[in-house]
PDB file of N, CA and C in Angstrom:
ATOM      1  N   MET A   1      45.332  42.250-117.628  1.00  0.00           N
ATOM      2  CA  MET A   1      45.468  43.378-118.334  1.00  0.00           C
ATOM      3  C   MET A   1      46.639  43.421-119.517  1.00  0.00           C
ATOM      4  N   THR A   2      46.604  43.455-120.599  1.00  0.00           N
ATOM      5  CA  THR A   2      47.784  43.461-121.358  1.00  0.00           C
ATOM      6  C   THR A   2      47.772  44.794-122.122  1.00  0.00           C
ATOM      7  N   ARG A   3      49.019  45.523-122.311  1.00  0.00           N
ATOM      8  CA  ARG A   3      48.999  46.655-122.892  1.00  0.00           C
ATOM      9  C   ARG A   3      50.191  46.455-124.160  1.00  0.00           C
ATOM     10  N   MET A   4      49.907  46.893-125.180  1.00  0.00           N
ATOM     11  CA  MET A   4      50.572  46.846-126.443  1.00  0.00           C
ATOM     12  C   MET A   4      50.807  48.084-127.098  1.00  0.00           C
ATOM     13  N   VAL A   5      52.047  48.400-127.309  1.00  0.00           N
ATOM     14  CA  VAL A   5      52.348  49.797-128.147  1.00  0.00           C
ATOM     15  C   VAL A   5      52.809  49.419-129.375  1.00  0.00           C
ATOM     16  N   THR A   6      52.304  49.975-130.495  1.00  0.00           N
ATOM     17  CA  THR A   6      52.544  49.676-131.821  1.00  0.00           C
ATOM     18  C   THR A   6      53.041  51.033-132.323  1.00  0.00           C
ATOM     19  N   THR A   7      54.321  51.036-132.951  1.00  0.00           N
ATOM     20  CA  THR A   7      54.909  52.347-133.619  1.00  0.00           C
ATOM     21  C   THR A   7      54.801  52.089-134.962  1.00  0.00           C
ATOM     22  N   ASN A   8      54.074  52.973-135.943  1.00  0.00           N
ATOM     23  CA  ASN A   8      54.034  52.959-137.481  1.00  0.00           C
ATOM     24  C   ASN A   8      55.025  54.269-137.963  1.00  0.00           C
ATOM     25  N   PHE A   9      55.533  53.791-138.958  1.00  0.00           N
ATOM     26  CA  PHE A   9      56.363  55.017-139.577  1.00  0.00           C
ATOM     27  C   PHE A   9      55.489  55.140-140.913  1.00  0.00           C
ATOM     28  N   THR A  10      54.713  56.091-140.921  1.00  0.00           N
ATOM     29  CA  THR A  10      53.972  56.420-142.157  1.00  0.00           C
ATOM     30  C   THR A  10      54.324  57.854-142.743  1.00  0.00           C
ATOM     31  N   GLY A  11      55.139  57.740-143.762  1.00  0.00           N
ATOM     32  CA  GLY A  11      55.661  59.018-144.481  1.00  0.00           C
ATOM     33  C   GLY A  11      56.405  59.900-143.542  1.00  0.00           C
ATOM     34  N   GLY A  12      57.407  59.058-142.706  1.00  0.00           N
ATOM     35  CA  GLY A  12      58.287  59.603-142.077  1.00  0.00           C
ATOM     36  C   GLY A  12      57.925  60.120-140.627  1.00  0.00           C
ATOM     37  N   THR A  13      56.600  59.976-140.470  1.00  0.00           N
ATOM     38  CA  THR A  13      56.016  60.455-138.989  1.00  0.00           C
ATOM     39  C   THR A  13      55.763  59.462-138.155  1.00  0.00           C
ATOM     40  N   PRO A  14      56.329  59.102-136.960  1.00  0.00           N
ATOM     41  CA  PRO A  14      55.998  57.926-136.152  1.00  0.00           C
ATOM     42  C   PRO A  14      54.700  58.061-135.626  1.00  0.00           C
ATOM     43  N   THR A  15      53.804  56.906-135.678  1.00  0.00           N
ATOM     44  CA  THR A  15      52.571  57.068-135.220  1.00  0.00           C
ATOM     45  C   THR A  15      52.476  55.948-134.078  1.00  0.00           C
ATOM     46  N   GLU A  16      52.166  56.299-132.856  1.00  0.00           N
ATOM     47  CA  GLU A  16      51.998  55.049-131.793  1.00  0.00           C
ATOM     48  C   GLU A  16      50.625  54.701-131.565  1.00  0.00           C
ATOM     49  N   THR A  17      50.316  53.626-131.562  1.00  0.00           N
ATOM     50  CA  THR A  17      48.934  52.927-131.204  1.00  0.00           C
ATOM     51  C   THR A  17      49.225  52.359-129.905  1.00  0.00           C
ATOM     52  N   LEU A  18      48.430  52.749-129.034  1.00  0.00           N
ATOM     53  CA  LEU A  18      48.219  52.016-127.616  1.00  0.00           C
ATOM     54  C   LEU A  18      47.204  51.200-127.523  1.00  0.00           C
ATOM     55  N   THR A  19      47.160  49.885-127.523  1.00  0.00           N
ATOM     56  CA  THR A  19      46.257  48.971-127.080  1.00  0.00           C
ATOM     57  C   THR A  19      46.161  48.304-125.953  1.00  0.00           C
ATOM     58  N   ASN A  20      45.117  48.586-125.219  1.00  0.00           N
ATOM     59  CA  ASN A  20      44.990  47.882-123.990  1.00  0.00           C
ATOM     60  C   ASN A  20      43.817  46.888-124.039  1.00  0.00           C
ATOM     61  N   THR A  21      44.088  45.508-123.605  1.00  0.00           N
ATOM     62  CA  THR A  21      43.350  44.469-123.675  1.00  0.00           C
ATOM     63  C   THR A  21      43.256  44.057-122.188  1.00  0.00           C
ATOM     64  N   VAL A  22      41.899  43.998-121.851  1.00  0.00           N
ATOM     65  CA  VAL A  22      41.434  43.627-120.495  1.00  0.00           C
ATOM     66  C   VAL A  22      40.472  42.323-120.497  1.00  0.00           C
ATOM     67  N   SER A  23      41.122  41.424-119.915  1.00  0.00           N
ATOM     68  CA  SER A  23      40.407  40.057-120.053  1.00  0.00           C
ATOM     69  C   SER A  23      39.604  40.024-118.744  1.00  0.00           C
ATOM     70  N   THR A  24      38.293  39.506-118.887  1.00  0.00           N
ATOM     71  CA  THR A  24      37.438  39.335-117.620  1.00  0.00           C
ATOM     72  C   THR A  24      37.415  37.803-117.256  1.00  0.00           C
ATOM     73  N   PRO A  25      37.718  37.541-116.179  1.00  0.00           N
ATOM     74  CA  PRO A  25      37.682  36.035-116.125  1.00  0.00           C
ATOM     75  C   PRO A  25      36.140  35.571-115.783  1.00  0.00           C
ATOM     76  N   THR A  26      35.888  34.299-116.301  1.00  0.00           N
ATOM     77  CA  THR A  26      34.539  33.775-116.427  1.00  0.00           C
ATOM     78  C   THR A  26      34.479  33.021-115.092  1.00  0.00           C
ATOM     79  N   LEU A  27      33.540  33.246-114.508  1.00  0.00           N
ATOM     80  CA  LEU A  27      33.165  32.129-113.206  1.00  0.00           C
ATOM     81  C   LEU A  27      32.570  31.124-113.519  1.00  0.00           C
ATOM     82  N   PRO A  28      32.687  29.991-112.948  1.00  0.00           N
ATOM     83  CA  PRO A  28      32.111  28.809-113.368  1.00  0.00           C
ATOM     84  C   PRO A  28      30.436  29.045-112.735  1.00  0.00           C
ATOM     85  N   VAL A  29      29.600  28.368-113.476  1.00  0.00           N
ATOM     86  CA  VAL A  29      28.067  28.470-113.413  1.00  0.00           C
ATOM     87  C   VAL A  29      27.933  27.485-112.310  1.00  0.00           C
ATOM     88  N   VAL A  30      27.282  27.860-111.276  1.00  0.00           N
ATOM     89  CA  VAL A  30      27.019  26.879-110.153  1.00  0.00           C
ATOM     90  C   VAL A  30      25.372  26.816-110.121  1.00  0.00           C
ATOM     91  N   SER A  31      24.997  25.647-110.101  1.00  0.00           N
ATOM     92  CA  SER A  31      23.405  25.499-110.167  1.00  0.00           C
ATOM     93  C   SER A  31      23.071  25.559-108.606  1.00  0.00           C
ATOM     94  N   SER A  32      22.167  26.264-108.356  1.00  0.00           N
ATOM     95  CA  SER A  32      21.739  26.558-106.973  1.00  0.00           C
ATOM     96  C   SER A  32      20.328  26.025-106.729  1.00  0.00           C
ATOM     97  N   THR A  33      19.704  25.179-107.587  1.00  0.00           N
ATOM     98  CA  THR A  33      18.409  24.674-107.413  1.00  0.00           C
ATOM     99  C   THR A  33      18.600  23.457-106.479  1.00  0.00           C
ATOM    100  N   LEU A  34      17.919  23.361-105.629  1.00  0.00           N
ATOM    101  CA  LEU A  34      17.803  22.244-104.526  1.00  0.00           C
ATOM    102  C   LEU A  34      16.415  21.572-104.665  1.00  0.00           C
ATOM    103  N   SER A  35      16.413  20.476-104.479  1.00  0.00           N
ATOM    104  CA  SER A  35      15.073  19.818-104.477  1.00  0.00           C
ATOM    105  C   SER A  35      14.429  19.924-103.285  1.00  0.00           C
ATOM    106  N   ALA A  36      12.977  19.783-103.209  1.00  0.00           N
ATOM    107  CA  ALA A  36      12.497  20.136-101.851  1.00  0.00           C
ATOM    108  C   ALA A  36      12.827  18.996-100.800  1.00  0.00           C
ATOM    109  N   PRO A  37      13.191  17.824-101.000  1.00  0.00           N
ATOM    110  CA  PRO A  37      13.445  16.934-100.010  1.00  0.00           C
ATOM    111  C   PRO A  37      14.888  17.507 -99.171  1.00  0.00           C
ATOM    112  N   ASP A  38      15.712  18.146-100.045  1.00  0.00           N
ATOM    113  CA  ASP A  38      17.039  18.380 -99.651  1.00  0.00           C
ATOM    114  C   ASP A  38      16.867  19.480 -98.611  1.00  0.00           C
ATOM    115  N   LEU A  39      15.699  20.318 -98.658  1.00  0.00           N
ATOM    116  CA  LEU A  39      15.540  21.508 -97.650  1.00  0.00           C
ATOM    117  C   LEU A  39      15.287  20.958 -96.334  1.00  0.00           C
ATOM    118  N   ASN A  40      14.319  19.850 -96.367  1.00  0.00           N
ATOM    119  CA  ASN A  40      13.712  19.526 -95.093  1.00  0.00           C
ATOM    120  C   ASN A  40      14.438  18.314 -94.481  1.00  0.00           C
ATOM    121  N   THR A  41      15.808  18.399 -94.175  1.00  0.00           N
ATOM    122  CA  THR A  41      16.546  17.388 -93.703  1.00  0.00           C
ATOM    123  C   THR A  41      17.029  17.433 -92.283  1.00  0.00           C
ATOM    124  N   GLY A  42      16.511  18.572 -91.696  1.00  0.00           N
ATOM    125  CA  GLY A  42      16.976  18.819 -90.389  1.00  0.00           C
ATOM    126  C   GLY A  42      15.945  18.250 -89.139  1.00  0.00           C
ATOM    127  N   PHE A  43      16.485  18.211 -88.032  1.00  0.00           N
ATOM    128  CA  PHE A  43      15.899  17.358 -86.892  1.00  0.00           C
ATOM    129  C   PHE A  43      14.358  18.096 -86.678  1.00  0.00           C
ATOM    130  N   PHE A  44      14.458  19.500 -86.663  1.00  0.00           N
ATOM    131  CA  PHE A  44      13.155  20.128 -86.178  1.00  0.00           C
ATOM    132  C   PHE A  44      12.237  20.047 -87.438  1.00  0.00           C
ATOM    133  N   GLN A  45      12.723  19.639 -88.506  1.00  0.00           N
ATOM    134  CA  GLN A  45      11.672  19.767 -89.753  1.00  0.00           C
ATOM    135  C   GLN A  45      10.829  18.364 -89.648  1.00  0.00           C
ATOM    136  N   ASN A  46      11.275  17.393 -88.938  1.00  0.00           N
ATOM    137  CA  ASN A  46      10.731  16.074 -88.710  1.00  0.00           C
ATOM    138  C   ASN A  46       9.817  16.005 -87.469  1.00  0.00           C
ATOM    139  N   ASN A  47       8.488  16.283 -87.714  1.00  0.00           N
ATOM    140  CA  ASN A  47       7.537  16.552 -86.745  1.00  0.00           C
ATOM    141  C   ASN A  47       7.436  15.279 -85.658  1.00  0.00           C
ATOM    142  N   GLY A  48       7.630  14.116 -86.370  1.00  0.00           N
ATOM    143  CA  GLY A  48       7.361  12.817 -85.560  1.00  0.00           C
ATOM    144  C   GLY A  48       8.502  12.796 -84.681  1.00  0.00           C
ATOM    145  N   THR A  49       9.660  12.975 -85.027  1.00  0.00           N
ATOM    146  CA  THR A  49      10.956  12.713 -84.205  1.00  0.00           C
ATOM    147  C   THR A  49      11.048  13.865 -83.011  1.00  0.00           C
ATOM    148  N   VAL A  50      10.464  15.122 -83.449  1.00  0.00           N
ATOM    149  CA  VAL A  50      10.438  16.209 -82.291  1.00  0.00           C
ATOM    150  C   VAL A  50       9.317  15.793 -81.353  1.00  0.00           C
ATOM    151  N   ALA A  51       8.349  15.378 -81.795  1.00  0.00           N
ATOM    152  CA  ALA A  51       7.160  14.944 -80.693  1.00  0.00           C
ATOM    153  C   ALA A  51       7.717  13.830 -79.898  1.00  0.00           C
ATOM    154  N   GLY A  52       8.167  12.981 -80.457  1.00  0.00           N
ATOM    155  CA  GLY A  52       8.781  11.711 -79.768  1.00  0.00           C
ATOM    156  C   GLY A  52       9.696  12.030 -78.731  1.00  0.00           C
ATOM    157  N   THR A  53      10.685  12.875 -79.081  1.00  0.00           N
ATOM    158  CA  THR A  53      11.758  13.256 -78.054  1.00  0.00           C
ATOM    159  C   THR A  53      11.242  14.123 -77.150  1.00  0.00           C
ATOM    160  N   PHE A  54      10.714  14.944 -77.362  1.00  0.00           N
ATOM    161  CA  PHE A  54       9.978  15.750 -76.215  1.00  0.00           C
ATOM    162  C   PHE A  54       8.858  15.044 -75.279  1.00  0.00           C
ATOM    163  N   THR A  55       8.271  14.076 -75.696  1.00  0.00           N
ATOM    164  CA  THR A  55       7.553  13.179 -74.886  1.00  0.00           C
ATOM    165  C   THR A  55       8.198  12.494 -73.966  1.00  0.00           C
ATOM    166  N   VAL A  56       9.260  11.643 -74.456  1.00  0.00           N
ATOM    167  CA  VAL A  56      10.138  10.992 -73.887  1.00  0.00           C
ATOM    168  C   VAL A  56      10.938  11.960 -72.667  1.00  0.00           C
ATOM    169  N   VAL A  57      11.293  13.011 -73.135  1.00  0.00           N
ATOM    170  CA  VAL A  57      12.016  13.952 -72.228  1.00  0.00           C
ATOM    171  C   VAL A  57      10.912  14.400 -71.090  1.00  0.00           C
ATOM    172  N   GLY A  58       9.762  14.846 -71.481  1.00  0.00           N
ATOM    173  CA  GLY A  58       8.533  15.128 -70.580  1.00  0.00           C
ATOM    174  C   GLY A  58       8.422  14.110 -69.411  1.00  0.00           C
ATOM    175  N   LEU A  59       8.178  12.767 -69.913  1.00  0.00           N
ATOM    176  CA  LEU A  59       7.916  11.815 -69.197  1.00  0.00           C
ATOM    177  C   LEU A  59       9.091  11.448 -67.978  1.00  0.00           C
ATOM    178  N   VAL A  60      10.376  11.430 -68.577  1.00  0.00           N
ATOM    179  CA  VAL A  60      11.333  11.292 -67.612  1.00  0.00           C
ATOM    180  C   VAL A  60      11.419  12.356 -66.572  1.00  0.00           C
ATOM    181  N   GLY A  61      11.094  13.708 -66.991  1.00  0.00           N
ATOM    182  CA  GLY A  61      11.053  14.893 -66.046  1.00  0.00           C
ATOM    183  C   GLY A  61      10.001  14.755 -64.963  1.00  0.00           C
ATOM    184  N   LEU A  62       8.882  14.328 -65.622  1.00  0.00           N
ATOM    185  CA  LEU A  62       7.712  13.979 -64.756  1.00  0.00           C
ATOM    186  C   LEU A  62       8.096  12.970 -63.558  1.00  0.00           C
ATOM    187  N   ALA A  63       8.602  11.926 -63.975  1.00  0.00           N
ATOM    188  CA  ALA A  63       9.042  10.754 -63.093  1.00  0.00           C
ATOM    189  C   ALA A  63      10.128  11.196 -62.200  1.00  0.00           C
ATOM    190  N   PHE A  64      10.844  12.075 -62.607  1.00  0.00           N
ATOM    191  CA  PHE A  64      11.832  12.774 -61.554  1.00  0.00           C
ATOM    192  C   PHE A  64      11.282  13.547 -60.759  1.00  0.00           C
ATOM    193  N   LEU A  65      10.152  14.334 -61.069  1.00  0.00           N
ATOM    194  CA  LEU A  65       9.534  15.203 -59.885  1.00  0.00           C
ATOM    195  C   LEU A  65       8.563  14.288 -58.999  1.00  0.00           C
ATOM    196  N   ILE A  66       8.055  13.227 -59.437  1.00  0.00           N
ATOM    197  CA  ILE A  66       7.306  12.425 -58.684  1.00  0.00           C
ATOM    198  C   ILE A  66       8.317  11.733 -57.479  1.00  0.00           C
ATOM    199  N   PHE A  67       9.167  11.325 -58.035  1.00  0.00           N
ATOM    200  CA  PHE A  67      10.292  10.624 -57.251  1.00  0.00           C
ATOM    201  C   PHE A  67      10.840  11.726 -56.187  1.00  0.00           C
ATOM    202  N   LEU A  68      10.996  12.963 -56.399  1.00  0.00           N
ATOM    203  CA  LEU A  68      11.468  14.199 -55.507  1.00  0.00           C
ATOM    204  C   LEU A  68      10.374  14.204 -54.448  1.00  0.00           C
ATOM    205  N   ALA A  69       9.167  14.248 -54.977  1.00  0.00           N
ATOM    206  CA  ALA A  69       7.938  14.589 -53.970  1.00  0.00           C
ATOM    207  C   ALA A  69       7.903  13.332 -53.038  1.00  0.00           C
ATOM    208  N   THR A  70       7.877  12.145 -53.569  1.00  0.00           N
ATOM    209  CA  THR A  70       7.862  11.051 -52.679  1.00  0.00           C
ATOM    210  C   THR A  70       8.966  10.968 -51.717  1.00  0.00           C
ATOM    211  N   TRP A  71       9.930  11.209 -52.153  1.00  0.00           N
ATOM    212  CA  TRP A  71      11.075  11.341 -51.211  1.00  0.00           C
ATOM    213  C   TRP A  71      11.183  12.046 -50.019  1.00  0.00           C
ATOM    214  N   HIS A  72      10.615  13.374 -50.503  1.00  0.00           N
ATOM    215  CA  HIS A  72      10.440  14.566 -49.431  1.00  0.00           C
ATOM    216  C   HIS A  72       9.372  14.151 -48.475  1.00  0.00           C
ATOM    217  N   LEU A  73       8.197  13.490 -48.998  1.00  0.00           N
ATOM    218  CA  LEU A  73       7.280  13.198 -47.993  1.00  0.00           C
ATOM    219  C   LEU A  73       7.516  11.999 -47.106  1.00  0.00           C
ATOM    220  N   ARG A  74       8.334  11.316 -47.676  1.00  0.00           N
ATOM    221  CA  ARG A  74       8.919  10.125 -46.809  1.00  0.00           C
ATOM    222  C   ARG A  74       9.800  10.616 -45.802  1.00  0.00           C
ATOM    223  N   LEU A  75      10.660  11.430 -46.203  1.00  0.00           N
ATOM    224  CA  LEU A  75      11.763  11.978 -45.198  1.00  0.00           C
ATOM    225  C   LEU A  75      10.992  12.731 -44.258  1.00  0.00           C
ATOM    226  N   HIS A  76      10.019  13.801 -44.498  1.00  0.00           N
ATOM    227  CA  HIS A  76       9.388  14.527 -43.595  1.00  0.00           C
ATOM    228  C   HIS A  76       8.433  13.803 -42.598  1.00  0.00           C
ATOM    229  N   SER A  77       7.779  12.660 -43.104  1.00  0.00           N
ATOM    230  CA  SER A  77       7.067  11.890 -42.194  1.00  0.00           C
ATOM    231  C   SER A  77       8.125  11.071 -41.326  1.00  0.00           C
ATOM    232  N   SER A  78       9.172  10.610 -41.688  1.00  0.00           N
ATOM    233  CA  SER A  78      10.042   9.840 -40.913  1.00  0.00           C
ATOM    234  C   SER A  78      10.495  10.943 -39.747  1.00  0.00           C
ATOM    235  N   LEU A  79      10.827  12.029 -40.171  1.00  0.00           N
ATOM    236  CA  LEU A  79      11.300  13.072 -39.130  1.00  0.00           C
ATOM    237  C   LEU A  79      10.104  13.586 -38.182  1.00  0.00           C
ATOM    238  N   MET A  80       8.940  13.531 -38.670  1.00  0.00           N
ATOM    239  CA  MET A  80       7.865  13.875 -37.704  1.00  0.00           C
ATOM    240  C   MET A  80       7.606  12.587 -36.662  1.00  0.00           C
ATOM    241  N   THR A  81       7.652  11.498 -37.080  1.00  0.00           N
ATOM    242  CA  THR A  81       7.700  10.327 -36.321  1.00  0.00           C
ATOM    243  C   THR A  81       8.502  10.297 -35.185  1.00  0.00           C
ATOM    244  N   ARG A  82       9.892  10.488 -35.512  1.00  0.00           N
ATOM    245  CA  ARG A  82      10.789  10.571 -34.642  1.00  0.00           C
ATOM    246  C   ARG A  82      10.716  11.756 -33.593  1.00  0.00           C
ATOM    247  N   THR A  83      10.262  12.982 -34.062  1.00  0.00           N
ATOM    248  CA  THR A  83       9.978  14.023 -33.254  1.00  0.00           C
ATOM    249  C   THR A  83       8.956  13.493 -32.174  1.00  0.00           C
ATOM    250  N   GLU A  84       7.752  13.100 -32.632  1.00  0.00           N
ATOM    251  CA  GLU A  84       6.672  12.641 -31.861  1.00  0.00           C
ATOM    252  C   GLU A  84       7.299  11.537 -30.815  1.00  0.00           C
ATOM    253  N   GLY A  85       8.111  10.731 -31.163  1.00  0.00           N
ATOM    254  CA  GLY A  85       8.585   9.582 -30.196  1.00  0.00           C
ATOM    255  C   GLY A  85       9.594  10.188 -29.122  1.00  0.00           C
ATOM    256  N   GLN A  86      10.207  11.349 -29.613  1.00  0.00           N
ATOM    257  CA  GLN A  86      11.106  11.997 -28.863  1.00  0.00           C
ATOM    258  C   GLN A  86      10.312  12.800 -27.653  1.00  0.00           C
ATOM    259  N   LYS A  87       9.119  13.447 -28.100  1.00  0.00           N
ATOM    260  CA  LYS A  87       8.440  14.157 -27.319  1.00  0.00           C
ATOM    261  C   LYS A  87       7.648  13.047 -26.015  1.00  0.00           C
ATOM    262  N   GLY A  88       7.445  11.924 -26.646  1.00  0.00           N
ATOM    263  CA  GLY A  88       6.831  10.874 -25.652  1.00  0.00           C
ATOM    264  C   GLY A  88       7.890  10.481 -24.638  1.00  0.00           C
ATOM    265  N   GLU A  89       9.293  10.227 -25.133  1.00  0.00           N
ATOM    266  CA  GLU A  89      10.226  10.078 -24.355  1.00  0.00           C
ATOM    267  C   GLU A  89      10.519  11.184 -23.341  1.00  0.00           C
ATOM    268  N   CYS A  90      10.595  12.239 -23.652  1.00  0.00           N
ATOM    269  CA  CYS A  90      10.708  13.566 -22.900  1.00  0.00           C
ATOM    270  C   CYS A  90       9.589  13.460 -21.641  1.00  0.00           C
ATOM    271  N   ILE A  91       8.412  13.247 -21.956  1.00  0.00           N
ATOM    272  CA  ILE A  91       7.368  13.419 -21.210  1.00  0.00           C
ATOM    273  C   ILE A  91       7.531  12.248 -20.234  1.00  0.00           C
ATOM    274  N   ALA A  92       8.034  10.769 -20.580  1.00  0.00           N
ATOM    275  CA  ALA A  92       8.188   9.886 -19.694  1.00  0.00           C
ATOM    276  C   ALA A  92       9.219  10.156 -18.641  1.00  0.00           C
ATOM    277  N   ILE A  93      10.460  10.784 -19.057  1.00  0.00           N
ATOM    278  CA  ILE A  93      11.449  11.306 -18.210  1.00  0.00           C
ATOM    279  C   ILE A  93      11.017  12.072 -17.375  1.00  0.00           C
ATOM    280  N   GLN A  94      10.314  13.231 -17.668  1.00  0.00           N
ATOM    281  CA  GLN A  94       9.829  14.275 -16.792  1.00  0.00           C
ATOM    282  C   GLN A  94       8.916  13.607 -15.638  1.00  0.00           C
ATOM    283  N   ALA A  95       8.002  12.551 -16.036  1.00  0.00           N
ATOM    284  CA  ALA A  95       7.206  12.209 -15.171  1.00  0.00           C
ATOM    285  C   ALA A  95       8.063  11.257 -14.178  1.00  0.00           C
ATOM    286  N   ALA A  96       9.076  10.627 -14.600  1.00  0.00           N
ATOM    287  CA  ALA A  96       9.782   9.694 -13.663  1.00  0.00           C
ATOM    288  C   ALA A  96      10.576  10.810 -12.720  1.00  0.00           C
ATOM    289  N   MET A  97      11.168  11.821 -13.285  1.00  0.00           N
ATOM    290  CA  MET A  97      12.016  12.597 -12.378  1.00  0.00           C
ATOM    291  C   MET A  97      10.951  13.351 -11.299  1.00  0.00           C
ATOM    292  N   GLY A  98       9.731  13.701 -11.697  1.00  0.00           N
ATOM    293  CA  GLY A  98       8.540  14.185 -10.842  1.00  0.00           C
ATOM    294  C   GLY A  98       8.300  13.118  -9.723  1.00  0.00           C
ATOM    295  N   SER A  99       8.089  11.804 -10.096  1.00  0.00           N
ATOM    296  CA  SER A  99       8.004  10.792  -9.229  1.00  0.00           C
ATOM    297  C   SER A  99       9.020  10.648  -8.086  1.00  0.00           C
ATOM    298  N   MET A 100      10.421  10.666  -8.711  1.00  0.00           N
ATOM    299  CA  MET A 100      11.438  10.842  -7.877  1.00  0.00           C
ATOM    300  C   MET A 100      11.479  11.869  -6.829  1.00  0.00           C
ATOM    301  N   ARG A 101      11.210  13.033  -7.284  1.00  0.00           N
ATOM    302  CA  ARG A 101      11.026  14.250  -6.253  1.00  0.00           C
ATOM    303  C   ARG A 101      10.039  13.956  -5.205  1.00  0.00           C
ATOM    304  N   SER A 102       9.055  13.618  -5.568  1.00  0.00           N
ATOM    305  CA  SER A 102       7.980  13.549  -4.540  1.00  0.00           C
ATOM    306  C   SER A 102       8.060  12.541  -3.504  1.00  0.00           C
ATOM    307  N   SER A 103       9.123  11.290  -3.959  1.00  0.00           N
ATOM    308  CA  SER A 103       9.482  10.332  -3.000  1.00  0.00           C
ATOM    309  C   SER A 103      10.563  10.693  -2.028  1.00  0.00           C
ATOM    310  N   GLN A 104      11.121  11.884  -2.348  1.00  0.00           N
ATOM    311  CA  GLN A 104      12.269  12.375  -1.587  1.00  0.00           C
ATOM    312  C   GLN A 104      11.810  12.972  -0.365  1.00  0.00           C
TER     313      GLN A 104
END
């Protein structure tokens, strides 16, 4: 903003003129038009890539679940076999102890 005061003497009487000049800055014009391919450049806009990625992740997850189930079943089966063997050993020991008592 610029102020200018002008004093004129006309006929012996001073006359003051106040002039205010306001300048408005002009902003640069920015073009905001984007072409259609520029808008669709994200990962989730590419359907093929999204489908492929989630298919691979799903298959890896499924393989991991199958591995866990197989491991659990093998562990459970192994423990059951050991328990059955121990039961047989206990029965054999009890029978031997019983025969030792009867011979005394």
